[in-house]
Amino acid sequence: MHYFLDTADVREIARCVDLFPVAGVTTNPTLIAQVRRPFLDILTDIRQVIGEELMLHVQMTGSEAATMVAEANRLRDRLGSGILPKVPVTPQGLKAIRLLAASGFSVTATAIGTPQQALLAARAGAAFTAPYVNRLDNICGDGVGVVASMVRLFAAHGLPAKVLAASFKNVQQVLDVALAGAHSVTLAPELLDLVIRHPLTDSGLAGFVADWSAAYGAGTTLLDLIPVRAS
Ligand code: E4P
């Protein structure tokens, strides 16, 4: 399963990309708006921080297919081919997904609430499909169940689309979609931090540090104890 960062906060992206095995960044209009800087500057900075290799998913804001296609082309022109347009699963969005996929874009179908929406988006040519797990859970919509159905449908119908599960508020949801077979998740940096946290890890490490310091001195590393081989 691949991990994406769901944020437009360039400092947080730089911190997480340095530490975690991140596949890319996803943004949406709300996340971009929170930064309160010119749109293109934000994306240019994100691209610079993550490099050319990682994926950058950017949501289109037009409501007509023609506008979304033009937005994606303008973005690709300014930011390079590593841009993945995110397109909502409206009828116009499905048309935009088909047109963009036909012209070589990897498209992310977003704001997915049902497996049927995902199936149509995948059939239209979406490379990624993003169900909103927590938003579904908040209306008793069984976010994890929707992810599980999407995974099953894509496999059953031989569709190459990947599930990029989105909208998480806790670590259990992340684990549950991983167990359901999600190909990728996108997480806010603070949630990614929580995914790796466990009190046993902290207490175990504290014990090692205490024992080691008592024997060899605080802050001593293996490098202090193993002399470089004489050449
Ligand atoms: C995904 O494409 C969205 O950016 C996102 O995950 C929505 O998450 P939220 O429900 O926390 O706003």
Coordinates of C-alpha atoms and ligand atoms in Angstrom, one line a residue:
M1 CA 0.0 0.0 0.0
H2 CA 1.3 3.5 -0.9
Y3 CA 1.1 6.4 1.4
F4 CA 0.3 9.9 0.2
L5 CA 0.2 13.2 2.1
D6 CA -3.1 15.0 2.1
T7 CA -2.0 18.6 2.6
A8 CA -0.7 21.8 0.9
D9 CA 1.5 22.7 3.8
V10 CA 5.0 22.9 2.2
R11 CA 6.9 22.6 5.5
E12 CA 5.0 19.6 6.6
I13 CA 5.4 18.0 3.2
A14 CA 9.2 18.6 3.4
R15 CA 9.3 17.1 6.9
C16 CA 7.3 14.0 6.0
V17 CA 8.9 13.3 2.6
D18 CA 12.3 13.3 4.4
L19 CA 11.1 10.8 7.0
F20 CA 8.4 8.6 5.5
P21 CA 8.2 6.4 2.3
V22 CA 5.7 8.8 0.7
A23 CA 4.5 8.2 -2.9
G24 CA 3.2 11.8 -3.4
V25 CA 0.9 14.6 -2.3
T26 CA -2.8 15.1 -2.7
T27 CA -4.4 18.5 -2.4
N28 CA -8.0 19.7 -2.6
P29 CA -9.4 23.3 -2.9
T30 CA -9.9 23.5 0.9
L31 CA -6.4 22.5 1.7
I32 CA -5.0 24.9 -0.9
A33 CA -7.2 27.8 0.4
Q34 CA -6.0 27.2 4.0
V35 CA -2.4 28.2 2.9
R36 CA -3.5 31.7 1.8
R37 CA -0.8 32.2 -0.8
P38 CA -1.0 32.4 -4.7
F39 CA -2.1 29.1 -6.1
L40 CA 0.7 28.5 -8.5
D41 CA 3.3 29.5 -5.9
I42 CA 2.0 26.8 -3.6
L43 CA 2.1 24.1 -6.2
T44 CA 5.5 25.2 -7.5
D45 CA 6.9 25.0 -4.0
I46 CA 5.4 21.5 -3.4
R47 CA 6.8 20.3 -6.6
Q48 CA 10.2 21.6 -5.7
V49 CA 10.1 19.9 -2.3
I50 CA 8.9 16.5 -3.5
G51 CA 11.0 16.5 -6.7
E52 CA 9.9 15.2 -10.1
E53 CA 9.5 11.5 -9.0
L54 CA 6.6 11.8 -6.6
M55 CA 3.0 12.3 -7.7
L56 CA 1.2 15.5 -7.2
H57 CA -2.6 15.3 -7.3
V58 CA -4.4 18.6 -7.9
Q59 CA -8.1 19.0 -8.0
M60 CA -9.8 20.7 -10.9
T61 CA -12.3 23.4 -9.9
G62 CA -14.3 23.9 -13.1
S63 CA -17.7 22.3 -13.3
E64 CA -17.8 21.6 -17.1
A65 CA -15.6 18.9 -18.6
A66 CA -14.1 21.3 -21.1
T67 CA -12.9 23.6 -18.3
M68 CA -11.5 20.8 -16.3
V69 CA -9.6 19.5 -19.3
A70 CA -8.2 23.0 -20.0
E71 CA -7.2 23.4 -16.3
A72 CA -5.3 20.1 -16.4
N73 CA -3.5 21.1 -19.6
R74 CA -2.6 24.5 -18.2
L75 CA -1.2 22.9 -15.0
R76 CA 0.8 20.4 -16.9
D77 CA 2.2 23.2 -19.1
R78 CA 3.3 25.1 -16.0
L79 CA 4.3 22.2 -13.6
G80 CA 5.2 19.3 -15.8
S81 CA 3.8 15.9 -16.5
G82 CA 3.9 14.6 -12.9
I83 CA 0.6 16.4 -12.2
L84 CA -2.4 14.1 -11.7
P85 CA -5.7 16.0 -12.2
K86 CA -8.3 15.2 -9.5
V87 CA -11.8 15.2 -11.0
P88 CA -15.1 14.8 -9.0
V89 CA -17.4 12.0 -10.0
T90 CA -20.1 14.2 -11.6
P91 CA -21.5 13.5 -15.1
Q92 CA -19.2 16.3 -16.4
G93 CA -16.4 14.9 -14.3
L94 CA -16.8 11.4 -15.9
K95 CA -16.5 13.1 -19.3
A96 CA -13.4 15.0 -18.2
I97 CA -11.9 11.8 -16.9
R98 CA -12.4 10.1 -20.2
L99 CA -11.0 13.0 -22.2
L100 CA -8.0 13.5 -19.9
A101 CA -7.2 9.8 -19.7
A102 CA -7.3 9.6 -23.6
S103 CA -4.8 12.5 -23.8
G104 CA -2.3 10.7 -21.5
F105 CA -3.1 12.0 -18.0
S106 CA -3.3 9.7 -15.0
V107 CA -6.6 11.0 -13.5
T108 CA -7.8 10.7 -9.9
A109 CA -11.6 10.4 -9.5
T110 CA -12.4 12.1 -6.3
A111 CA -15.2 12.7 -3.8
I112 CA -16.4 9.1 -4.2
G113 CA -19.2 8.0 -1.9
T114 CA -20.3 4.7 -3.6
P115 CA -18.7 1.7 -5.3
Q116 CA -20.9 2.4 -8.3
Q117 CA -19.4 5.9 -8.8
A118 CA -15.9 4.3 -8.5
L119 CA -16.8 1.6 -11.1
L120 CA -18.0 4.3 -13.6
A121 CA -14.9 6.4 -12.9
A122 CA -12.6 3.4 -13.5
R123 CA -14.5 2.5 -16.7
A124 CA -14.0 6.1 -17.8
G125 CA -10.3 5.7 -17.4
A126 CA -9.4 6.9 -13.9
A127 CA -6.1 5.7 -12.7
F128 CA -7.0 6.4 -9.0
T129 CA -10.3 6.5 -7.3
A130 CA -10.7 8.4 -4.0
P131 CA -13.5 7.3 -1.6
Y132 CA -14.0 9.6 1.4
V133 CA -13.8 7.2 4.3
N134 CA -14.4 9.4 7.3
R135 CA -17.1 11.6 5.6
L136 CA -18.9 8.3 4.8
D137 CA -18.5 7.1 8.4
N138 CA -20.0 10.4 9.6
I139 CA -23.3 9.6 7.8
C140 CA -23.2 5.9 8.7
G141 CA -22.1 5.2 5.1
D142 CA -19.5 2.5 6.0
G143 CA -16.4 4.0 4.5
V144 CA -14.3 0.9 4.9
G145 CA -17.1 -1.2 3.4
V146 CA -17.1 1.1 0.3
V147 CA -13.4 0.7 0.0
A148 CA -13.7 -3.1 0.3
S149 CA -16.4 -3.2 -2.4
M150 CA -14.3 -1.0 -4.7
V151 CA -11.3 -3.3 -4.4
R152 CA -13.5 -6.3 -5.1
L153 CA -15.2 -4.7 -8.1
F154 CA -12.0 -3.6 -9.7
A155 CA -10.5 -7.1 -9.3
A156 CA -13.7 -8.8 -10.5
H157 CA -14.0 -6.6 -13.7
G158 CA -10.3 -6.6 -14.4
L159 CA -10.0 -2.8 -14.1
P160 CA -6.5 -1.4 -13.5
A161 CA -7.8 1.5 -11.4
K162 CA -6.4 1.8 -7.9
V163 CA -8.2 2.7 -4.7
L164 CA -6.7 5.9 -3.1
A165 CA -8.6 5.9 0.1
A166 CA -9.0 9.5 1.5
S167 CA -10.6 11.4 4.3
F168 CA -9.4 9.8 7.5
K169 CA -9.7 10.9 11.1
N170 CA -8.1 8.1 13.0
V171 CA -5.6 5.3 12.7
Q172 CA -8.1 2.5 13.0
Q173 CA -9.7 3.6 9.7
V174 CA -6.3 3.6 8.0
L175 CA -5.7 0.0 9.2
D176 CA -9.1 -1.1 8.2
V177 CA -8.9 0.1 4.6
A178 CA -5.4 -1.5 4.4
L179 CA -6.9 -4.8 5.5
A180 CA -9.7 -4.3 3.0
G181 CA -7.1 -4.1 0.2
A182 CA -6.8 -0.4 -0.5
H183 CA -3.9 0.2 -2.9
S184 CA -3.1 3.5 -1.3
V185 CA -4.2 6.0 1.3
T186 CA -3.8 9.8 1.6
L187 CA -3.3 11.1 5.2
A188 CA -2.8 14.4 6.9
P189 CA 0.7 14.7 8.2
E190 CA -0.5 14.6 11.8
L191 CA -2.3 11.3 11.2
L192 CA 0.7 9.9 9.5
D193 CA 2.7 10.7 12.6
L194 CA 0.0 8.9 14.7
V195 CA 0.1 5.8 12.5
I196 CA 3.6 5.0 13.6
R197 CA 3.2 5.8 17.3
H198 CA 2.8 3.2 20.0
P199 CA 3.4 3.5 23.7
L200 CA 5.3 0.1 23.8
T201 CA 7.7 1.4 21.2
D202 CA 8.3 4.5 23.3
S203 CA 8.8 2.7 26.6
G204 CA 10.9 -0.1 25.0
L205 CA 13.2 2.5 23.5
A206 CA 13.4 4.5 26.8
G207 CA 14.6 1.3 28.5
F208 CA 17.3 0.7 25.9
V209 CA 18.5 4.2 26.1
A210 CA 18.7 4.1 30.0
D211 CA 20.5 0.8 30.0
W212 CA 22.9 1.8 27.2
S213 CA 23.6 5.2 28.8
A214 CA 24.4 3.6 32.2
A215 CA 26.9 1.2 30.5
Y216 CA 28.5 3.4 27.9
G217 CA 27.5 7.0 28.7
A218 CA 24.6 9.1 27.4
G219 CA 24.6 9.9 23.7
T220 CA 27.2 7.2 22.9
T221 CA 26.6 5.7 19.5
L222 CA 28.1 2.6 17.9
L223 CA 30.4 4.9 16.0
D224 CA 32.0 5.9 19.2
L225 CA 32.7 2.3 20.1
I226 CA 33.8 0.8 16.8
P227 CA 37.0 2.4 15.6
V228 CA 37.4 2.9 11.8
R229 CA 39.5 0.1 10.3
A230 CA 43.0 1.2 9.7
S231 CA 43.7 1.3 6.0
Ligands
E4P1 C1 -9.0 13.6 -0.8 O1 -8.9 13.7 -2.0 C2 -9.4 14.8 0.1 O2 -8.4 15.8 -0.1 C3 -9.4 14.5 1.5 O3 -8.9 13.3 1.9 C4 -10.7 14.9 2.2 O4 -10.5 14.7 3.6 P1 -11.4 15.4 4.7 O5 -12.6 14.7 4.8 O6 -10.5 15.3 5.9 O7 -11.6 16.9 4.3

